[in-house]
Amino acid sequence: MKRILQLVLLLAGSTIPAWSQTCSVPVLKTQADVDNFSTSYPGCTVITSDLEISSSSITNLDGLRGITRINRSLKINYNPRLKSIEGLSSLTQIDASINIEDNDSLLNLEGLQHLVSLQGSIRVVEHQRLTSLEGLRGMTRILGSMSIGSNPALTSLNGLNNVTRVRGVSIGLNDKLVDLNGLRRLKEVNSPFYIGKNKSLKSLKGLERLEIADDRIEITENTALTSISELAQLKTVSHITITNNPLLSDCAIGIVCARAAFDQITISGNAAGCTSNQEVRMSTACMPQTLVRINAGGPDFTTATQKLFVADQYYAGIDRTSSIASGDILNTTNDVLYRSGRCSPSFSYNIPVVNDQVNVTLHFAETYFGAPGKKGGAGSRQFNVNIEGSRKLTNYDIFTEAGGALRAVQLTFPVTVTNGVLNIDFLTGAADLPRVAAIEVTASPTLIPLADGLVSGGVYSNSNYVSTARLSVKQVPSGGNQNANRLSYLKFQLPTGKAVITSAKLRIYGHNNENNTSIAIHAYGVNNDSWTEQAITGDNAPAASTSSLGSAAVNDVYKYHEIDVTSYVNAQRQSGDVSVSFLLNDPNKSSTEVVFNSKEAGTNPPQLIYQTTNVVQTPNSSARLGQEEVVAEIQEEQHSTVFPNPVKDHFTVSLSPEHAGPITFEMFDAAGNSHAIPAPQNSRPGEDAGVNLAGRSLNAGVYLLKIKSDAFAEVVKMIIAK
């Protein structure tokens, strides 16, 4: 019995059934070789060699109907009279590759429909009459590459519908192929992806699910191609080439904009709008866009310049609005937007946005105090505004700021969001109730360098570091080792248009690479923009044209450091210069190396962030840009804390002494959804309060706990564990 059991186990573990016969087959060169296969190899169902079919006389493969598996590759090449491969219809497995090439009478691939996966690659190329790939409809996985090319009668890639991943792809010289719809389940390509010389290809329809391209993508010489929008979901690619597609005018999709920012793209020879890297990079589609506009207290409203303010949303707190039916609002052509507003003792907005620096513009108009037939005026309404937990306005008076009632006024604040939700709190101040007419959130316009370069001194002064991912600054005193000297250069393309730049900040990400001392890194203007990162060296690098524009203290902590370069950027624009260059240096010659990411680093590149609107951005300033008075910001508040954090069913809040009056709790998940939390009884400022979450269906993840009272509102990040 033991011996029988061992035999059964042995047979069950074998990948080839015991009743199968194997054989090694030489090249089948005649129709007789095919027809007599079962006689020449009696009982053979598994071929242990390549199965190669190559003949000027073979017309069909009907004699091979008994074959179920090929341990190596299938090669059907150079058979000009072969019309059908349906004789392979019993084939369910090929352990290596498929190569079907130059069979001019072959119409389709029926016969391969039972194949599910392929360990190697597949090539279907050079067929004059092939119209369909439907014979591959069973295929779900191709571990090698796929090449479909030089098939002038092929109209569709249907048959590849179930393939989700493939190593590399080449689709070229298929004259009648109009789209790529047969690849509609493809999500990942790990080697180069080539789409070229398909003269009827109008779109990349079929690639809507493609998210990962680990290597490069090349889209070239498709003379009918008008759109690549189907790549909008693509998240990863190393390099993109888009060349010589004469009807392609719009290629500014997300991944193209991202790669263009780092010069990891080649664009040329396409229609206007997609003719060069720089044209695409500076296009409206690639520049930062508005994230959200909200008509506080009102419905959808489109301005005279076609800006849509959506109906009031993302608000919380005391739900109360106010509006007037008519009345001329000065300082605007969008009167309707300012006639309505959200107005209550305490309310907030919790707006899902990207984690980045954004501009928050608040729109105000005083529609009651001081209006015709109404009482009051200056000082009648004074309220506070916190954004991301930081006080931005204290006792703000719309009437005074706007110069009277029924006048529009706007304030813009740059804010950095780190948790995916922008929190804006409107709190009662010295008089009456807060009121806001509209909220606008836009991404800060950010430029990535056209070029950046590192140059050295001493014996290395003729060296070029074009591919470095790291910039560096180090200066040693005279008499020291000049070989250690490093300087860095940055060049940016300035934005087009005539709007005045009210703020420009140079941002560089890095740290002190040698110790924890703070090193002052200075930025200088360089009027000579002719340098290139491919050629710049210490010997030919241009000299600074200005004194220091400003400096940043850099210690051992990796982070972005900012230097205000507004005056120099405006001077360059006014002189007609279309680009601006900077030199980073250590004039104190501290003999300490400070390193920064270059644009080649792929993350946290150098940036030039600019504003073209008046922005309130300096704490404790007596006036904001535009000569309008603004109340100074209060000092940093003492915030509440949560412990333990992460939390499960219970946690404790150590409440800030800044609070006064009744205290309310509210939680928001990463999507901005609100979860009301009953405030513990007898919650007092400066004391601990216990919170019980038991029985609540809250998913694990990051949450924001909003704690609000009559005097103060704050947000504490917390994590709920499973």
XYZ file of C-alpha atoms in Angstrom:
722
model
C 0.000 0.000 0.000
C 2.876 2.410 0.863
C 4.475 1.862 -2.579
C 1.150 2.562 -4.335
C 0.682 5.774 -2.346
C 4.177 6.961 -3.287
C 3.415 6.345 -6.955
C 0.156 8.309 -6.740
C 1.956 11.241 -5.101
C 4.678 11.168 -7.735
C 2.152 11.324 -10.545
C 0.167 14.081 -8.843
C 3.287 16.249 -8.438
C 4.386 15.946 -12.063
C 3.625 18.856 -14.408
C 3.305 16.445 -17.325
C 0.545 13.796 -17.037
C 1.929 10.253 -16.930
C -0.065 9.260 -19.960
C 1.485 12.024 -22.091
C 4.145 11.099 -24.621
C 7.017 13.493 -25.225
C 9.113 14.038 -28.277
C 11.775 16.332 -29.688
C 10.867 17.625 -33.147
C 13.139 19.101 -35.814
C 11.926 21.915 -38.045
C 8.733 21.022 -39.926
C 9.573 21.980 -43.505
C 6.785 20.463 -45.614
C 3.049 19.921 -45.479
C 3.808 16.188 -45.320
C 5.869 16.761 -42.137
C 2.774 18.304 -40.588
C 0.245 15.815 -41.920
C 2.328 12.797 -40.849
C 3.169 14.117 -37.379
C 1.020 11.581 -35.491
C 2.596 8.755 -37.502
C 6.159 10.013 -37.116
C 5.682 10.701 -33.378
C 2.965 8.283 -32.215
C 1.173 9.433 -29.055
C 3.300 12.575 -28.691
C 1.397 15.414 -26.991
C 4.266 17.288 -25.318
C 7.160 18.653 -27.400
C 10.345 19.060 -25.378
C 12.193 21.094 -28.028
C 11.238 24.239 -29.893
C 8.391 23.657 -32.328
C 9.557 25.412 -35.462
C 7.472 25.572 -38.640
C 9.112 27.144 -41.677
C 8.214 26.225 -45.246
C 7.211 27.623 -48.605
C 4.610 24.873 -49.030
C 2.762 24.469 -45.689
C -0.836 25.762 -45.836
C -2.317 24.440 -42.559
C -1.310 22.799 -39.266
C -4.191 20.329 -38.933
C -1.834 17.416 -38.370
C -0.700 18.920 -35.045
C -4.053 18.728 -33.257
C -2.741 16.314 -30.641
C -0.121 18.703 -29.222
C -1.053 20.118 -25.794
C 2.224 21.614 -24.586
C 5.571 22.911 -25.849
C 8.358 22.944 -23.264
C 10.279 25.573 -25.182
C 9.269 28.077 -27.899
C 6.783 28.088 -30.773
C 8.224 29.519 -33.985
C 6.016 29.919 -37.067
C 8.178 31.889 -39.467
C 8.409 32.506 -43.224
C 5.457 30.413 -44.402
C 4.056 32.429 -47.345
C 1.213 29.935 -48.068
C 0.117 29.278 -44.472
C -3.523 30.326 -44.104
C -4.496 28.810 -40.756
C -2.921 27.660 -37.497
C -6.146 26.153 -36.109
C -4.397 22.797 -35.939
C -2.812 24.017 -32.673
C -6.203 24.292 -30.962
C -5.326 21.643 -28.330
C -2.284 23.656 -27.222
C -2.697 24.954 -23.652
C 0.850 25.746 -22.555
C 4.073 27.167 -23.999
C 6.957 27.432 -21.539
C 9.095 29.965 -23.431
C 8.221 32.368 -26.268
C 6.011 32.698 -29.346
C 7.390 34.068 -32.603
C 4.986 34.336 -35.554
C 6.686 36.189 -38.367
C 6.332 36.801 -42.100
C 3.377 34.554 -42.949
C 1.748 36.606 -45.702
C -1.372 34.452 -46.177
C -2.221 34.141 -42.463
C -5.510 35.884 -41.599
C -5.832 35.303 -37.852
C -4.351 33.471 -34.856
C -7.204 31.058 -34.141
C -5.620 27.953 -32.678
C -3.892 29.724 -29.794
C -7.093 30.585 -27.939
C -6.488 28.133 -25.075
C -3.183 29.652 -24.030
C -3.490 31.511 -20.705
C 0.019 32.593 -19.783
C 3.386 32.880 -21.430
C 6.728 32.624 -19.646
C 8.598 34.403 -22.436
C 7.852 36.973 -25.130
C 5.456 37.126 -28.063
C 6.160 38.587 -31.510
C 3.534 38.896 -34.234
C 5.220 40.770 -37.077
C 5.407 41.099 -40.870
C 2.034 39.752 -42.003
C 0.443 41.316 -45.074
C -3.090 39.936 -44.559
C -3.406 39.435 -40.787
C -6.536 41.260 -39.625
C -7.173 39.879 -36.132
C -5.441 38.867 -32.890
C -8.613 37.348 -31.434
C -6.871 33.991 -31.254
C -4.967 35.306 -28.201
C -8.148 36.028 -26.226
C -7.333 33.513 -23.484
C -4.007 35.181 -22.643
C -3.905 36.935 -19.251
C -0.198 37.081 -18.466
C 2.897 37.660 -20.599
C 6.080 37.612 -18.518
C 8.261 38.663 -21.441
C 7.782 41.425 -23.989
C 5.171 41.864 -26.709
C 5.799 43.103 -30.228
C 2.991 43.708 -32.726
C 4.447 45.256 -35.849
C 4.410 45.601 -39.635
C 0.927 44.145 -39.983
C -0.616 46.566 -42.512
C -4.094 44.936 -42.507
C -4.468 44.717 -38.715
C -7.311 46.935 -37.498
C -7.545 46.038 -33.820
C -5.602 44.661 -30.862
C -8.673 42.822 -29.587
C -7.527 39.475 -28.306
C -5.106 41.046 -25.848
C -8.020 42.340 -23.764
C -7.182 40.289 -20.666
C -3.466 41.071 -20.422
C -2.765 43.221 -17.347
C 1.030 43.204 -17.240
C 3.825 42.742 -19.759
C 7.539 43.404 -19.635
C 7.879 45.589 -22.719
C 5.646 46.621 -25.622
C 6.326 47.565 -29.241
C 3.455 48.533 -31.535
C 4.607 49.898 -34.863
C 3.954 49.996 -38.597
C 0.383 48.721 -38.296
C -1.150 50.928 -40.978
C -4.859 50.382 -40.246
C -4.724 50.366 -36.449
C -6.882 53.280 -35.220
C -6.630 52.803 -31.442
C -5.181 50.507 -28.774
C -8.487 49.432 -27.297
C -7.413 45.787 -27.172
C -5.043 46.709 -24.313
C -7.799 48.093 -22.102
C -6.823 46.028 -19.041
C -3.104 46.738 -19.259
C -1.861 48.297 -15.989
C 1.891 47.803 -15.934
C 4.795 47.717 -18.408
C 8.281 47.096 -17.014
C 10.524 47.731 -20.045
C 10.390 50.235 -22.937
C 6.973 50.937 -24.474
C 7.179 51.957 -28.150
C 4.227 53.248 -30.215
C 5.428 54.364 -33.626
C 4.680 54.724 -37.319
C 1.042 53.598 -37.057
C -0.300 55.968 -39.689
C -4.035 55.552 -38.897
C -3.674 55.657 -35.089
C -5.816 58.568 -33.872
C -5.706 58.074 -30.105
C -4.247 55.901 -27.371
C -7.692 54.654 -26.388
C -7.168 51.412 -24.521
C -4.383 52.669 -22.229
C -6.709 54.320 -19.713
C -5.729 51.809 -17.017
C -1.988 51.988 -17.567
C -0.485 53.252 -14.305
C 3.131 52.053 -14.294
C 5.781 52.230 -17.016
C 9.043 51.443 -15.269
C 11.161 52.341 -18.283
C 10.639 54.852 -21.091
C 7.680 55.490 -23.396
C 8.244 56.560 -26.990
C 5.368 57.893 -29.106
C 6.685 58.803 -32.525
C 5.680 59.251 -36.179
C 1.993 58.427 -35.764
C 0.730 60.771 -38.477
C -2.973 60.692 -37.483
C -2.506 60.872 -33.710
C -4.399 63.763 -32.108
C -4.554 62.821 -28.425
C -2.580 61.103 -25.689
C -5.090 61.972 -22.973
C -5.633 58.269 -22.326
C -2.328 58.264 -20.403
C -3.818 60.574 -17.772
C -3.716 57.813 -15.141
C -0.038 57.035 -15.731
C 1.848 57.571 -12.476
C 5.338 56.240 -13.148
C 7.692 56.497 -16.124
C 11.428 57.172 -16.392
C 11.446 59.144 -19.654
C 8.923 60.102 -22.320
C 9.646 60.794 -25.985
C 6.886 62.434 -28.056
C 8.194 63.283 -31.504
C 7.028 63.823 -35.088
C 3.292 63.316 -34.574
C 2.178 66.186 -36.850
C -1.468 66.415 -35.661
C -0.737 66.132 -31.931
C -1.239 69.601 -30.437
C -2.108 68.793 -26.829
C 0.285 66.597 -24.867
C 0.178 68.443 -21.513
C -1.183 65.617 -19.380
C -0.151 65.032 -15.772
C 2.759 62.668 -16.277
C 4.128 64.751 -19.164
C 4.004 67.924 -17.047
C 5.770 66.115 -14.201
C 8.553 64.735 -16.421
C 8.924 68.052 -18.268
C 9.610 69.743 -14.952
C 12.697 67.544 -14.557
C 13.671 67.519 -18.251
C 12.943 63.794 -18.344
C 11.100 64.143 -21.616
C 11.824 64.774 -25.302
C 9.199 66.681 -27.302
C 9.645 67.864 -30.891
C 8.084 67.784 -34.346
C 4.456 67.794 -33.181
C 1.726 70.393 -33.816
C 1.679 73.809 -32.139
C 1.086 73.341 -28.438
C 3.319 70.272 -28.310
C 6.415 71.371 -30.198
C 8.996 71.504 -27.410
C 9.654 70.659 -23.782
C 9.526 74.303 -22.848
C 6.251 75.011 -24.657
C 4.544 72.169 -22.837
C 6.172 72.940 -19.529
C 4.968 76.553 -19.578
C 1.495 75.743 -20.911
C -1.589 76.587 -18.892
C -2.319 72.888 -18.419
C 1.078 72.257 -16.817
C 1.091 75.326 -14.600
C -0.596 75.070 -11.180
C -4.355 75.275 -11.388
C -7.185 76.310 -9.098
C -7.970 73.562 -6.601
C -11.405 74.736 -5.490
C -13.636 77.822 -5.471
C -16.598 77.991 -3.066
C -19.505 80.466 -3.076
C -20.000 80.662 0.694
C -23.703 80.685 1.535
C -24.736 80.581 -2.114
C -25.315 78.314 -5.158
C -23.028 77.653 -8.120
C -21.887 80.921 -9.650
C -19.772 81.591 -12.749
C -17.906 84.888 -12.873
C -17.590 87.184 -15.854
C -14.208 85.574 -16.549
C -15.733 82.068 -16.501
C -14.471 81.047 -13.074
C -16.845 78.601 -11.417
C -17.497 79.032 -7.701
C -19.324 75.879 -6.624
C -22.259 75.875 -4.215
C -21.363 76.142 -0.544
C -19.730 72.937 0.782
C -17.109 71.529 3.188
C -18.445 73.757 6.006
C -19.102 72.796 9.631
C -20.226 74.501 12.816
C -23.218 76.772 13.327
C -25.096 76.641 10.014
C -26.255 80.173 9.257
C -26.055 82.250 6.090
C -27.044 85.796 5.142
C -27.792 87.471 1.835
C -29.235 90.549 0.228
C -31.510 90.407 -2.802
C -29.932 93.308 -4.671
C -27.471 96.133 -4.371
C -24.469 97.323 -6.310
C -21.208 95.869 -4.977
C -18.268 98.125 -5.776
C -14.771 96.941 -6.712
C -16.108 93.909 -8.591
C -18.186 92.896 -11.609
C -19.367 89.762 -9.790
C -21.904 91.359 -7.479
C -23.880 88.139 -6.961
C -20.865 86.415 -5.400
C -20.633 89.027 -2.612
C -24.356 89.434 -1.848
C -24.474 86.086 -0.071
C -22.201 84.762 2.637
C -21.784 82.367 5.514
C -22.283 84.266 8.748
C -22.562 82.780 12.255
C -20.849 82.958 15.662
C -18.449 80.160 14.798
C -17.997 78.095 11.625
C -15.243 76.405 9.668
C -14.312 74.928 6.293
C -12.447 71.624 5.971
C -11.438 71.347 2.323
C -9.654 68.282 0.863
C -6.598 69.508 -1.090
C -3.163 68.285 -2.126
C -0.333 68.300 0.396
C 1.601 71.332 -0.780
C 1.845 75.072 -0.440
C -1.440 76.621 -1.560
C -2.855 80.125 -1.747
C -6.072 80.722 0.194
C -8.030 83.771 -0.989
C -10.903 84.948 1.198
C -13.524 87.202 -0.417
C -15.418 89.668 1.797
C -18.040 92.397 1.498
C -19.909 94.162 4.333
C -23.568 93.990 3.272
C -25.218 95.131 6.519
C -23.306 97.535 8.759
C -23.076 100.936 7.112
C -25.218 99.905 4.120
C -28.014 102.303 3.043
C -30.732 102.262 5.699
C -28.633 100.188 8.118
C -26.881 101.158 11.326
C -23.209 100.960 12.172
C -20.035 101.145 10.133
C -16.376 100.876 11.111
C -15.858 98.596 14.107
C -19.355 97.080 13.976
C -18.120 93.688 12.756
C -14.748 92.372 13.959
C -13.826 88.689 13.798
C -10.879 86.299 13.789
C -9.699 83.801 11.163
C -7.395 80.824 11.720
C -5.996 78.810 8.807
C -4.335 75.460 9.495
C -4.424 76.238 13.209
C -2.561 79.543 12.846
C -4.127 82.963 13.437
C -4.231 84.953 10.197
C -6.692 87.739 11.041
C -7.498 89.253 14.417
C -10.561 91.487 14.801
C -10.768 91.873 11.053
C -13.140 94.674 10.011
C -14.520 94.262 6.478
C -16.016 97.790 6.419
C -12.671 99.408 7.250
C -10.589 97.188 4.994
C -12.855 97.633 1.959
C -13.353 101.364 2.506
C -17.064 101.145 3.239
C -20.110 98.934 2.923
C -21.084 97.084 -0.249
C -17.466 96.978 -1.435
C -15.570 93.812 -2.328
C -12.179 93.071 -0.772
C -9.936 90.015 -0.956
C -7.060 88.675 1.122
C -4.671 85.915 -0.002
C -2.589 83.786 2.375
C 0.076 81.231 1.427
C -0.457 78.091 3.510
C 1.297 74.725 3.607
C -1.040 71.726 3.910
C 0.471 68.473 5.190
C -2.516 66.264 6.036
C -4.681 66.480 2.918
C -7.289 68.794 4.484
C -7.226 72.611 4.530
C -8.808 73.908 7.748
C -10.186 77.467 7.907
C -11.897 78.650 11.118
C -13.995 81.799 11.432
C -14.331 82.891 15.078
C -16.171 85.653 16.873
C -13.945 88.626 17.686
C -14.545 92.004 19.260
C -17.917 92.679 17.595
C -20.806 90.810 15.976
C -20.352 87.727 13.745
C -17.745 86.525 11.211
C -18.789 86.651 7.572
C -17.173 85.389 4.351
C -18.556 85.642 0.805
C -16.321 83.178 -1.052
C -13.199 81.047 -0.683
C -10.669 80.348 -3.402
C -7.846 77.780 -3.052
C -5.163 77.748 -5.713
C -1.830 75.978 -6.035
C 1.127 78.308 -5.697
C 2.724 78.828 -9.131
C 5.976 76.862 -8.951
C 8.835 76.786 -11.439
C 11.409 73.986 -11.632
C 14.860 74.915 -12.999
C 15.506 74.850 -16.714
C 19.053 74.023 -15.726
C 21.109 73.597 -12.583
C 24.810 73.069 -12.246
C 27.599 72.384 -9.773
C 31.120 73.767 -10.312
C 34.348 73.075 -8.428
C 37.585 74.879 -7.776
C 41.268 74.037 -7.866
C 42.299 71.073 -9.997
C 38.609 70.263 -10.586
C 37.736 73.648 -12.087
C 37.390 72.168 -15.582
C 35.012 69.388 -14.455
C 31.347 69.244 -15.433
C 28.744 67.455 -13.301
C 25.776 67.368 -15.675
C 24.094 64.269 -14.253
C 24.563 64.947 -10.552
C 21.519 64.592 -8.309
C 23.175 66.829 -5.733
C 24.157 70.483 -5.752
C 26.744 71.730 -3.273
C 28.147 74.891 -1.708
C 31.468 75.031 0.123
C 34.044 77.797 0.346
C 37.361 77.686 2.183
C 39.445 80.733 3.185
C 42.314 81.932 1.027
C 45.291 79.684 1.527
C 43.063 76.675 2.188
C 42.491 73.694 -0.071
C 40.840 75.302 -3.103
C 40.046 71.847 -4.517
C 37.233 71.668 -1.956
C 35.426 74.792 -3.213
C 31.912 74.293 -4.596
C 29.349 76.700 -6.088
C 25.888 75.977 -7.497
C 23.891 77.635 -10.284
C 20.145 77.649 -10.990
C 18.287 78.928 -14.073
C 14.500 79.356 -14.342
C 12.198 80.249 -17.238
C 10.122 83.239 -16.120
C 6.315 83.138 -16.510
C 4.771 84.822 -19.519
C 2.222 87.607 -19.228
C 2.249 91.114 -17.813
C 0.975 90.426 -14.291
C 3.250 91.972 -11.684
C 5.085 89.432 -9.559
C 4.381 90.474 -5.985
C 6.475 87.742 -4.380
C 9.173 85.341 -5.589
C 10.839 82.821 -3.288
C 13.816 80.663 -4.229
C 13.451 77.302 -2.439
C 16.261 74.780 -2.099
C 16.028 71.449 -0.295
C 19.085 70.286 1.617
C 21.191 70.362 4.777
C 24.621 70.899 6.308
C 26.458 67.764 5.259
C 29.246 67.973 7.837
C 27.909 69.102 11.220
C 24.920 70.699 12.947
C 26.116 74.304 12.622
C 23.862 76.743 10.763
C 25.605 77.955 7.601
C 24.348 81.101 5.833
C 23.883 80.273 2.144
C 23.427 83.403 0.020
C 21.735 83.784 -3.363
C 23.131 86.186 -5.996
C 21.681 87.287 -9.303
C 23.497 86.267 -12.509
C 22.613 88.352 -15.553
C 24.394 86.022 -17.994
C 21.907 83.210 -18.741
C 23.906 81.639 -21.572
C 25.400 78.873 -19.383
C 24.142 75.294 -19.754
C 24.309 72.431 -17.317
C 25.950 70.284 -20.005
C 28.939 72.658 -20.290
C 29.268 74.734 -17.118
C 32.543 74.354 -15.182
C 34.424 76.369 -12.627
C 36.506 77.829 -15.455
C 33.599 79.170 -17.562
C 30.865 79.773 -14.978
C 29.485 83.351 -15.076
C 30.162 85.656 -12.142
C 27.480 87.098 -9.868
C 25.973 90.349 -11.136
C 24.460 91.534 -7.847
C 25.221 91.699 -4.172
C 23.525 89.108 -1.965
C 19.765 88.942 -2.575
C 19.248 87.198 0.748
C 20.320 84.138 2.646
C 19.024 81.046 4.433
C 20.505 79.442 7.550
C 21.081 75.755 6.786
C 21.736 73.250 9.564
C 21.875 69.449 9.575
C 18.099 68.980 9.122
C 16.920 68.181 5.585
C 14.192 70.652 4.598
C 13.285 73.381 2.114
C 15.021 76.721 2.712
C 13.609 79.960 1.264
C 15.273 83.130 0.022
C 13.205 86.115 -1.116
C 14.334 87.116 -4.632
C 11.325 89.245 -5.616
C 13.208 92.404 -6.515
C 15.705 90.667 -8.773
C 13.034 88.619 -10.585
C 11.008 91.754 -11.285
C 14.108 93.604 -12.471
C 14.884 90.791 -14.911
C 11.327 90.772 -16.268
C 11.287 94.552 -16.652
C 14.530 94.384 -18.648
C 12.873 91.930 -21.055
C 14.825 88.883 -19.879
C 12.832 85.665 -20.298
C 14.889 83.689 -17.789
C 16.600 84.290 -14.488
C 19.790 82.750 -13.048
C 21.053 82.511 -9.479
C 24.365 81.649 -7.858
C 24.448 79.963 -4.434
C 27.532 80.769 -2.381
C 28.935 80.906 1.159
C 30.637 84.332 1.358
C 31.705 83.693 4.959
C 33.944 80.842 3.768
C 32.995 78.567 6.635
C 34.772 75.492 5.128
C 31.556 73.497 5.560
C 29.761 71.666 2.764
C 26.044 72.260 2.357
C 24.268 70.011 -0.148
C 20.954 70.458 -1.968
C 18.838 68.331 -4.264
C 19.204 69.113 -7.960
C 16.338 68.700 -10.404
C 17.883 65.341 -11.356
C 17.218 64.034 -7.837
C 13.615 63.302 -8.817
C 12.177 64.562 -5.509
C 12.213 67.927 -3.718
C 13.867 69.819 -6.604
C 14.861 73.491 -6.467
C 11.838 75.742 -6.925
C 10.960 79.322 -7.701
C 7.553 80.014 -6.168
C 5.968 83.259 -7.273
C 2.765 85.196 -6.678
C 0.979 87.649 -8.936
C -1.658 88.651 -6.360
C -1.310 90.638 -3.177
C -0.471 88.186 -0.425
C -0.615 88.557 3.358
C 2.400 86.534 4.432
C 4.572 88.281 7.034
C 3.733 87.793 10.739
C 3.403 90.993 12.792
C 3.533 93.192 9.689
C 1.816 96.560 9.869
C 0.757 96.550 6.226
C 0.211 94.060 3.481
C 1.197 94.423 -0.159
C -0.986 96.943 -1.932
C -0.708 99.456 0.977
C -3.818 98.126 2.717
C -3.787 98.091 6.513
C -3.898 94.681 8.172
C -3.981 93.813 11.859
C -0.829 92.129 13.153
C -0.932 88.412 13.810
C -1.064 87.283 17.433
C 1.750 85.301 18.981
C 1.854 81.537 18.599
C -0.892 79.848 20.624
C -0.414 76.965 23.042
C -2.061 73.922 21.443
C -3.858 70.936 22.886
C -2.292 67.467 22.764
C -3.692 63.942 22.433
C -2.362 60.885 24.269
C -1.881 58.053 23.699
C -1.433 58.566 19.961
C -2.092 56.244 18.043
C -5.375 55.614 19.864
C -7.870 52.772 19.944
C -11.111 53.055 21.955
C -10.107 55.755 24.436
C -7.826 58.762 24.484
C -7.195 61.877 26.539
C -7.013 65.464 25.343
C -4.865 67.871 27.299
C -6.769 71.044 26.496
C -5.035 74.294 25.645
C -5.533 77.172 28.133
C -6.299 79.378 25.112
C -9.873 78.038 25.067
C -12.779 79.820 26.720
C -16.437 78.926 27.051
C -18.068 75.704 25.815
C -15.661 73.343 24.018
C -16.735 71.141 21.084
C -14.917 68.198 19.453
C -15.191 67.070 15.840
C -13.138 64.533 13.854
C -12.373 64.525 10.136
C -10.959 61.654 8.109
C -8.495 62.098 5.235
C -11.365 62.600 2.763
C -12.784 65.482 4.806
C -15.764 63.515 6.175
C -16.994 64.748 9.556
C -17.461 62.499 12.606
C -19.142 64.260 15.535
C -17.620 63.424 18.925
C -19.570 64.301 22.106
C -17.404 66.577 24.235
C -16.583 65.119 27.651
C -18.541 66.626 30.516
C -16.858 69.425 32.420
C -14.190 69.963 29.731
C -12.146 72.916 30.957
C -9.296 74.858 29.350
C -5.893 73.783 30.610
C -7.212 70.447 31.928
C -7.381 66.851 30.669
C -10.554 65.462 29.076
C -11.191 61.801 28.316
C -12.849 60.740 25.052
C -14.518 57.363 24.439
C -14.665 56.060 20.849
C -15.903 52.570 21.743
C -18.715 51.398 19.485
C -17.975 53.916 16.725
C -17.303 52.516 13.247
C -14.120 54.452 12.455
C -11.630 52.989 10.021
C -7.977 52.885 10.986
C -5.924 55.790 9.640
C -5.033 59.449 10.091
C -7.724 61.765 11.486
C -7.910 65.430 12.416
C -9.449 66.311 15.774
C -10.906 69.808 15.688
C -11.231 71.420 19.118
C -13.196 74.651 19.157
C -14.422 77.166 21.683
C -15.635 80.749 21.584
C -12.058 82.019 21.807
C -9.955 79.516 19.949
C -10.080 76.750 17.332
C -7.326 74.255 16.613
C -6.685 70.980 14.809
C -4.686 68.076 16.248
C -3.531 65.202 14.044
C -4.157 61.744 15.483
C -3.982 58.142 14.307
C -6.637 55.532 14.972
C -5.156 52.039 15.152
C -6.997 48.809 14.475
